[in-house]
mmCIF file of C-alpha atoms in Angstrom:
data_model
loop_
_atom_site.group_PDB
_atom_site.id
_atom_site.type_symbol
_atom_site.label_atom_id
_atom_site.label_comp_id
_atom_site.label_asym_id
_atom_site.label_seq_id
_atom_site.Cartn_x
_atom_site.Cartn_y
_atom_site.Cartn_z
ATOM 1 C CA MET A 1488 44.553 15.302 7.853
ATOM 2 C CA SER A 1489 44.848 15.405 12.068
ATOM 3 C CA ASN A 1490 43.534 12.825 14.379
ATOM 4 C CA GLN A 1491 41.431 15.225 16.290
ATOM 5 C CA THR A 1492 39.460 16.132 13.054
ATOM 6 C CA ILE A 1493 39.426 12.388 12.209
ATOM 7 C CA VAL A 1494 37.578 11.783 16.017
ATOM 8 C CA ILE A 1495 35.606 14.330 14.676
ATOM 9 C CA ILE A 1496 34.628 13.225 11.157
ATOM 10 C CA ILE A 1497 32.986 9.685 13.109
ATOM 11 C CA LEU A 1498 31.301 11.424 15.713
ATOM 12 C CA VAL A 1499 29.167 13.464 13.313
ATOM 13 C CA TYR A 1500 28.371 10.050 11.309
ATOM 14 C CA LEU A 1501 27.431 8.286 14.636
ATOM 15 C CA GLY A 1502 25.671 11.263 15.195
ATOM 16 C CA ILE A 1503 23.223 11.333 12.275
ATOM 17 C CA ASN A 1504 23.027 7.624 12.311
ATOM 18 C CA ILE A 1505 21.411 8.240 15.972
ATOM 19 C CA LEU A 1506 19.378 10.698 14.646
ATOM 20 C CA VAL A 1507 18.364 8.911 11.740
ATOM 21 C CA TYR A 1508 18.011 6.327 13.600
ATOM 22 C CA PHE A 1509 15.621 8.049 16.379
ATOM 23 C CA ILE A 1510 13.389 10.441 14.181
ATOM 24 C CA GLN A 1511 12.481 8.166 10.722
ATOM 25 C CA GLU A 1512 9.179 7.682 11.554
ATOM 26 C CA PHE A 1513 8.585 11.854 10.582
ATOM 27 C CA PHE A 1514 10.345 10.805 7.207
ATOM 28 C CA ILE A 1515 8.455 7.941 6.724
ATOM 29 C CA PHE A 1516 4.704 8.648 7.950
ATOM 30 C CA LYS A 1517 2.884 12.068 6.995
ATOM 31 C CA PRO A 1518 -0.386 11.554 9.503
ATOM 32 C CA GLU A 1519 -3.986 13.207 9.298
ATOM 33 C CA LYS A 1520 -4.754 12.636 12.416
ATOM 34 C CA LEU A 1521 -8.900 13.468 13.310
ATOM 35 C CA SER A 1522 -10.064 13.883 16.774
ATOM 36 C CA GLU A 1523 -12.624 11.386 17.766
ATOM 37 C CA ASP A 1524 -15.890 13.273 17.268
ATOM 38 C CA PHE A 1525 -15.190 13.278 13.687
ATOM 39 C CA GLU A 1526 -18.101 13.184 11.605
ATOM 40 C CA PHE A 1527 -17.212 11.725 7.705
ATOM 41 C CA LYS A 1528 -19.801 12.445 4.851
ATOM 42 C CA TYR A 1529 -19.789 11.572 1.499
ATOM 43 C CA GLU A 1530 -22.378 12.019 -1.125
ATOM 44 C CA PHE A 1531 -22.080 7.570 -2.079
ATOM 45 C CA PRO A 1532 -23.033 4.853 0.873
ATOM 46 C CA PHE A 1533 -20.480 4.283 3.119
ATOM 47 C CA GLU A 1534 -20.233 3.644 7.446
ATOM 48 C CA GLU A 1535 -17.748 4.195 9.368
ATOM 49 C CA LEU A 1536 -16.256 0.761 11.693
ATOM 50 C CA ASN A 1537 -13.965 0.429 14.120
ATOM 51 C CA PHE A 1538 -11.363 -2.638 14.673
ATOM 52 C CA ALA A 1539 -10.884 -2.928 18.430
ATOM 53 C CA ILE A 1540 -6.887 -4.753 18.751
ATOM 54 C CA SER A 1541 -6.886 -3.971 22.495
ATOM 55 C CA GLU A 1542 -7.787 -2.393 25.227
ATOM 56 C CA LYS A 1543 -5.690 1.095 23.741
ATOM 57 C CA GLU A 1544 -5.458 -0.428 19.950
ATOM 58 C CA LYS A 1545 -8.008 0.481 17.615
ATOM 59 C CA ILE A 1546 -8.245 0.554 13.621
ATOM 60 C CA ASN A 1547 -10.491 3.437 12.296
ATOM 61 C CA GLY A 1548 -12.083 2.320 9.006
ATOM 62 C CA LEU A 1549 -14.455 3.171 6.160
ATOM 63 C CA ARG A 1550 -16.311 1.161 4.417
ATOM 64 C CA PHE A 1551 -18.011 2.202 0.746
ATOM 65 C CA PHE A 1552 -20.846 0.706 -0.495
ATOM 66 C CA THR A 1553 -21.357 -0.500 -4.064
ATOM 67 C CA GLU A 1554 -24.161 0.833 -5.691
ATOM 68 C CA GLU A 1555 -24.262 -1.957 -9.030
ATOM 69 C CA LYS A 1556 -27.235 -4.660 -8.088
ATOM 70 C CA ASP A 1557 -23.925 -7.423 -9.572
ATOM 71 C CA LYS A 1558 -21.513 -7.089 -6.674
ATOM 72 C CA HIS A 1559 -18.474 -9.248 -7.176
ATOM 73 C CA GLY A 1560 -17.093 -8.928 -3.449
ATOM 74 C CA VAL A 1561 -14.578 -6.378 -2.099
ATOM 75 C CA VAL A 1562 -11.642 -4.608 -1.980
ATOM 76 C CA ILE A 1563 -9.157 -4.093 1.178
ATOM 77 C CA TYR A 1564 -7.284 -0.754 0.369
ATOM 78 C CA PHE A 1565 -4.172 -0.086 1.710
ATOM 79 C CA HIS A 1566 -3.332 3.899 1.377
ATOM 80 C CA GLY A 1567 0.065 6.015 1.474
ATOM 81 C CA ASN A 1568 1.445 7.247 3.503
ATOM 82 C CA THR A 1569 -0.356 10.588 3.943
ATOM 83 C CA ARG A 1570 -2.822 12.224 4.591
ATOM 84 C CA SER A 1571 -6.270 9.969 6.461
ATOM 85 C CA ILE A 1572 -9.503 7.766 4.854
ATOM 86 C CA LYS A 1573 -11.171 11.711 4.729
ATOM 87 C CA GLY A 1574 -8.813 12.168 2.158
ATOM 88 C CA TRP A 1575 -8.448 9.189 -0.037
ATOM 89 C CA ALA A 1576 -11.540 7.997 0.335
ATOM 90 C CA LYS A 1577 -12.445 9.128 -3.248
ATOM 91 C CA TYR A 1578 -10.625 6.644 -4.939
ATOM 92 C CA SER A 1579 -13.263 4.004 -3.357
ATOM 93 C CA ARG A 1580 -15.070 5.221 -7.009
ATOM 94 C CA ASP A 1581 -12.812 3.195 -8.622
ATOM 95 C CA PHE A 1582 -13.591 0.181 -7.501
ATOM 96 C CA THR A 1583 -17.892 0.540 -6.734
ATOM 97 C CA ASN A 1584 -18.494 1.588 -10.329
ATOM 98 C CA HIS A 1585 -17.002 -1.644 -10.899
ATOM 99 C CA GLY A 1586 -19.400 -3.877 -8.576
ATOM 100 C CA TYR A 1587 -16.495 -3.848 -5.512
ATOM 101 C CA ASP A 1588 -17.581 -3.120 -1.922
ATOM 102 C CA VAL A 1589 -14.715 -0.900 -0.807
ATOM 103 C CA ILE A 1590 -12.412 -1.028 3.014
ATOM 104 C CA MET A 1591 -10.041 1.797 3.657
ATOM 105 C CA ILE A 1592 -8.394 1.753 6.773
ATOM 106 C CA ASP A 1593 -5.976 4.064 8.726
ATOM 107 C CA TYR A 1594 -2.923 3.262 10.175
ATOM 108 C CA ARG A 1595 -1.683 3.737 13.776
ATOM 109 C CA GLY A 1596 -1.279 7.401 14.125
ATOM 110 C CA PHE A 1597 -3.353 7.861 11.269
ATOM 111 C CA GLY A 1598 -6.589 9.181 11.579
ATOM 112 C CA LYS A 1599 -9.174 8.128 14.169
ATOM 113 C CA SER A 1600 -6.730 4.855 14.477
ATOM 114 C CA LYS A 1601 -4.726 4.710 17.917
ATOM 115 C CA GLY A 1602 -1.642 2.645 18.617
ATOM 116 C CA LYS A 1603 2.148 2.242 19.022
ATOM 117 C CA ARG A 1604 2.956 2.073 15.389
ATOM 118 C CA SER A 1605 5.894 -1.158 14.785
ATOM 119 C CA GLU A 1606 6.211 -2.966 11.029
ATOM 120 C CA SER A 1607 5.249 -6.134 13.552
ATOM 121 C CA ALA A 1608 2.260 -4.521 14.458
ATOM 122 C CA MET A 1609 1.052 -2.874 11.706
ATOM 123 C CA LYS A 1610 0.693 -6.606 9.751
ATOM 124 C CA LYS A 1611 -1.409 -7.678 12.643
ATOM 125 C CA ASP A 1612 -3.237 -4.982 11.699
ATOM 126 C CA ALA A 1613 -3.507 -5.574 8.172
ATOM 127 C CA GLN A 1614 -4.771 -9.601 9.055
ATOM 128 C CA HIS A 1615 -7.242 -8.221 11.880
ATOM 129 C CA VAL A 1616 -8.856 -6.248 9.403
ATOM 130 C CA TYR A 1617 -8.490 -9.200 6.508
ATOM 131 C CA ASN A 1618 -10.675 -11.701 9.197
ATOM 132 C CA LYS A 1619 -13.225 -9.447 10.282
ATOM 133 C CA MET A 1620 -14.217 -9.343 6.414
ATOM 134 C CA LYS A 1621 -13.964 -13.170 5.682
ATOM 135 C CA PHE A 1622 -15.684 -14.370 9.119
ATOM 136 C CA GLU A 1623 -17.656 -11.055 10.706
ATOM 137 C CA LEU A 1624 -19.089 -10.089 7.513
ATOM 138 C CA LYS A 1625 -18.751 -12.947 5.962
ATOM 139 C CA TYR A 1626 -17.250 -11.919 2.363
ATOM 140 C CA PRO A 1627 -15.967 -15.210 0.311
ATOM 141 C CA GLU A 1628 -12.204 -15.448 0.347
ATOM 142 C CA ASN A 1629 -12.650 -15.437 -3.209
ATOM 143 C CA LYS A 1630 -14.010 -12.441 -3.885
ATOM 144 C CA ILE A 1631 -11.271 -10.585 -1.229
ATOM 145 C CA ILE A 1632 -8.845 -8.083 -3.552
ATOM 146 C CA ILE A 1633 -6.301 -6.716 -1.416
ATOM 147 C CA TYR A 1634 -4.785 -3.006 -3.129
ATOM 148 C CA GLY A 1635 -1.538 -1.508 -2.017
ATOM 149 C CA ARG A 1636 -0.709 2.126 -3.093
ATOM 150 C CA SER A 1637 2.887 3.127 -2.510
ATOM 151 C CA LEU A 1638 3.362 2.341 0.928
ATOM 152 C CA GLY A 1639 1.119 0.743 1.373
ATOM 153 C CA SER A 1640 2.217 -1.751 -1.065
ATOM 154 C CA GLY A 1641 4.513 -3.805 1.190
ATOM 155 C CA PHE A 1642 1.852 -4.336 3.447
ATOM 156 C CA ALA A 1643 -0.681 -5.208 0.833
ATOM 157 C CA ALA A 1644 2.047 -7.848 -0.458
ATOM 158 C CA LYS A 1645 2.434 -9.719 3.401
ATOM 159 C CA LEU A 1646 -1.291 -10.280 3.393
ATOM 160 C CA ALA A 1647 -1.443 -11.283 0.513
ATOM 161 C CA SER A 1648 1.203 -13.954 1.073
ATOM 162 C CA SER A 1649 -0.648 -14.876 4.076
ATOM 163 C CA ASN A 1650 -4.053 -15.212 2.784
ATOM 164 C CA ARG A 1651 -5.510 -16.451 -0.395
ATOM 165 C CA PRO A 1652 -7.512 -13.661 -1.808
ATOM 166 C CA LYS A 1653 -8.380 -13.265 -5.178
ATOM 167 C CA MET A 1654 -6.152 -11.010 -6.422
ATOM 168 C CA LEU A 1655 -3.081 -7.846 -5.421
ATOM 169 C CA ILE A 1656 -3.178 -4.800 -7.030
ATOM 170 C CA LEU A 1657 -0.555 -2.919 -6.296
ATOM 171 C CA ASP A 1658 0.045 0.699 -7.164
ATOM 172 C CA ALA A 1659 3.628 2.516 -7.289
ATOM 173 C CA PRO A 1660 5.291 -0.198 -5.425
ATOM 174 C CA TYR A 1661 8.293 0.306 -3.394
ATOM 175 C CA TYR A 1662 10.763 -3.148 -3.341
ATOM 176 C CA SER A 1663 11.511 -2.058 -0.157
ATOM 177 C CA LEU A 1664 12.114 0.232 2.399
ATOM 178 C CA SER A 1665 15.652 0.224 2.644
ATOM 179 C CA GLN A 1666 16.178 0.009 -0.789
ATOM 180 C CA LEU A 1667 14.491 2.950 -1.120
ATOM 181 C CA THR A 1668 15.907 4.496 1.136
ATOM 182 C CA ASN A 1669 19.468 3.751 0.575
ATOM 183 C CA ARG A 1670 18.610 6.002 -2.511
ATOM 184 C CA PHE A 1671 18.362 9.053 -0.730
ATOM 185 C CA LEU A 1672 20.295 8.224 2.288
ATOM 186 C CA PRO A 1673 23.642 6.151 0.222
ATOM 187 C CA PHE A 1674 25.909 7.326 2.941
ATOM 188 C CA LEU A 1675 24.049 5.793 6.074
ATOM 189 C CA PRO A 1676 24.185 1.536 6.331
ATOM 190 C CA VAL A 1677 19.842 2.284 6.106
ATOM 191 C CA SER A 1678 19.565 -1.556 6.469
ATOM 192 C CA ILE A 1679 20.527 -1.235 10.033
ATOM 193 C CA LEU A 1680 19.215 1.836 10.796
ATOM 194 C CA LEU A 1681 16.141 0.879 9.371
ATOM 195 C CA ARG A 1682 13.484 0.062 11.863
ATOM 196 C CA PHE A 1683 10.379 -0.502 9.231
ATOM 197 C CA LYS A 1684 11.848 -2.723 6.046
ATOM 198 C CA VAL A 1685 8.686 -3.941 5.052
ATOM 199 C CA ARG A 1686 10.312 -6.014 1.645
ATOM 200 C CA THR A 1687 7.855 -6.677 -0.319
ATOM 201 C CA ASP A 1688 10.040 -7.960 -2.504
ATOM 202 C CA GLN A 1689 10.693 -11.082 -0.264
ATOM 203 C CA TRP A 1690 6.990 -11.357 0.708
ATOM 204 C CA LEU A 1691 5.448 -11.238 -3.219
ATOM 205 C CA LYS A 1692 7.290 -13.919 -3.922
ATOM 206 C CA TYR A 1693 5.050 -16.100 -1.617
ATOM 207 C CA CYS A 1694 1.931 -14.884 -3.026
ATOM 208 C CA ARG A 1695 -0.774 -17.622 -5.135
ATOM 209 C CA CYS A 1696 -3.029 -15.068 -6.534
ATOM 210 C CA PRO A 1697 -3.010 -13.604 -9.288
ATOM 211 C CA ILE A 1698 -0.567 -10.049 -9.149
ATOM 212 C CA PHE A 1699 -0.785 -6.340 -11.267
ATOM 213 C CA ILE A 1700 1.552 -3.536 -10.598
ATOM 214 C CA ILE A 1701 0.620 -0.517 -11.576
ATOM 215 C CA HIS A 1702 3.101 2.205 -12.493
ATOM 216 C CA GLY A 1703 4.115 5.213 -13.875
ATOM 217 C CA THR A 1704 7.197 5.289 -15.830
ATOM 218 C CA LYS A 1705 8.063 9.091 -15.037
ATOM 219 C CA ASP A 1706 7.452 8.481 -11.799
ATOM 220 C CA SER A 1707 10.466 10.457 -10.200
ATOM 221 C CA LEU A 1708 9.988 8.993 -5.954
ATOM 222 C CA ILE A 1709 8.974 5.221 -6.441
ATOM 223 C CA PRO A 1710 11.185 4.806 -10.023
ATOM 224 C CA MET A 1711 9.348 1.942 -12.256
ATOM 225 C CA SER A 1712 12.766 0.049 -12.062
ATOM 226 C CA SER A 1713 10.979 -1.318 -8.649
ATOM 227 C CA SER A 1714 8.017 -2.426 -9.940
ATOM 228 C CA VAL A 1715 10.287 -4.164 -12.951
ATOM 229 C CA ARG A 1716 12.634 -6.056 -9.856
ATOM 230 C CA LEU A 1717 9.251 -6.809 -8.326
ATOM 231 C CA ALA A 1718 7.838 -7.886 -11.124
ATOM 232 C CA LYS A 1719 10.843 -10.369 -11.365
ATOM 233 C CA THR A 1720 10.281 -11.950 -7.817
ATOM 234 C CA ALA A 1721 7.030 -13.933 -8.887
ATOM 235 C CA PRO A 1722 7.023 -14.075 -13.053
ATOM 236 C CA LEU A 1723 4.498 -16.447 -13.556
ATOM 237 C CA ASN A 1724 1.863 -14.594 -12.048
ATOM 238 C CA THR A 1725 2.844 -11.224 -12.529
ATOM 239 C CA HIS A 1726 1.281 -8.474 -14.702
ATOM 240 C CA LEU A 1727 3.240 -5.757 -14.935
ATOM 241 C CA VAL A 1728 0.737 -1.946 -16.143
ATOM 242 C CA PRO A 1729 2.850 1.002 -17.270
ATOM 243 C CA ILE A 1730 1.451 3.427 -17.332
ATOM 244 C CA TYR A 1731 3.416 6.063 -19.844
ATOM 245 C CA GLY A 1732 3.637 9.095 -18.474
ATOM 246 C CA GLY A 1733 2.261 8.573 -15.201
ATOM 247 C CA GLY A 1734 3.793 10.485 -11.972
ATOM 248 C CA HIS A 1735 3.946 8.783 -8.723
ATOM 249 C CA ASN A 1736 0.648 11.101 -7.069
ATOM 250 C CA ASP A 1737 -0.885 12.011 -10.540
ATOM 251 C CA LEU A 1738 -2.361 7.951 -11.751
ATOM 252 C CA PRO A 1739 -5.756 8.419 -11.131
ATOM 253 C CA SER A 1740 -5.532 11.395 -13.923
ATOM 254 C CA PHE A 1741 -4.567 9.716 -16.713
ATOM 255 C CA PRO A 1742 -7.986 6.820 -18.490
ATOM 256 C CA GLU A 1743 -5.374 4.400 -19.483
ATOM 257 C CA TYR A 1744 -5.451 3.390 -15.532
ATOM 258 C CA HIS A 1745 -8.850 3.628 -15.396
ATOM 259 C CA ARG A 1746 -9.196 1.437 -18.082
ATOM 260 C CA ALA A 1747 -6.723 -1.401 -17.185
ATOM 261 C CA LEU A 1748 -8.116 -1.026 -13.864
ATOM 262 C CA LYS A 1749 -11.714 -2.073 -15.331
ATOM 263 C CA ASP A 1750 -10.121 -4.607 -16.736
ATOM 264 C CA ILE A 1751 -8.305 -5.856 -13.906
ATOM 265 C CA LEU A 1752 -11.521 -6.025 -11.464
ATOM 266 C CA LEU A 1753 -13.484 -7.118 -14.124
ATOM 267 C CA ASP A 1754 -11.644 -10.055 -14.794
ATOM 268 C CA GLN A 1755 -11.312 -8.779 -18.961
ATOM 269 C CA TYR A 1756 -6.976 -8.654 -18.472
ATOM 270 C CA ASP A 1757 -6.096 -11.038 -21.554
ATOM 271 C CA HIS A 1758 -5.295 -8.006 -23.569
ATOM 272 C CA PHE A 1759 -1.962 -6.953 -21.898
ATOM 273 C CA ASP A 1760 0.843 -7.149 -25.173
ATOM 274 C CA LYS A 1761 4.122 -8.951 -23.585
ATOM 275 C CA GLN A 1762 5.597 -6.640 -25.797
ATOM 276 C CA ILE A 1763 5.005 -3.943 -23.245
ATOM 277 C CA PHE A 1764 7.331 -6.080 -20.560
ATOM 278 C CA GLY A 1765 9.883 -6.681 -23.131
ATOM 279 C CA ASP A 1766 10.379 -3.138 -23.783
ATOM 280 C CA MET A 1767 10.282 -2.662 -19.785
ATOM 281 C CA GLY A 1768 13.009 -5.180 -19.183
ATOM 282 C CA PHE A 1769 10.220 -7.879 -18.004
ATOM 283 C CA ASN A 1770 9.317 -10.846 -20.317
ATOM 284 C CA ALA A 1771 6.131 -12.420 -19.229
#
């Protein structure tokens, strides 16, 4: 191989690295944007909320109200990397049907939310919303549940590690974004290039509340092994809940998912079989 060829290969490799660094947000975040005058409409009770971060930054959200007489608290729901709360709203029923209000928020650049995205800014947004729930809307911290779905699992774990919520529920979580990205770009120094590292694994071990990890065993995007590794970072307070045959986007179509979620929300989760954890390579 000639020196010229080697130089060309090096330049192409460096070019790929630079390209990945600057366009990575387009692969990580796939938002649906909504106009300011967009009107949310649902057949169940809700209200629209706006959390002002600064003059040019705001987080838009929806609060769904349980119609159950016995209200248990509130679930702060961090959704995945696509769409907006307009489309995610249907999942609020999984919680309102069991006595919980639900707060769903859109990340910066999603829906009506505004502001430049960065990992630190998004973590601060999450804490801002949590403080509003706790101090202004008067939900006691021991009645706040944090729920993170896919991309949202990292921000949910960080929030739970910095506070004392009732529990943390992670749905199809990743170990860390760099570990996940490395599966698809093994030839690049992902740990250096990635501006959104979102270390779920690092934050989970600092959570002092019960942790429930729900994951489909047939998830091809984020493998079940990711949740097994996460469970091992905080083995004393983590419950791993496998949904057998479940993929990444179809868990709500499994009755097992709804049964498990109901038991978790109603504090009836003692029935989980320890043999399940052993089968998955994790001893509870």
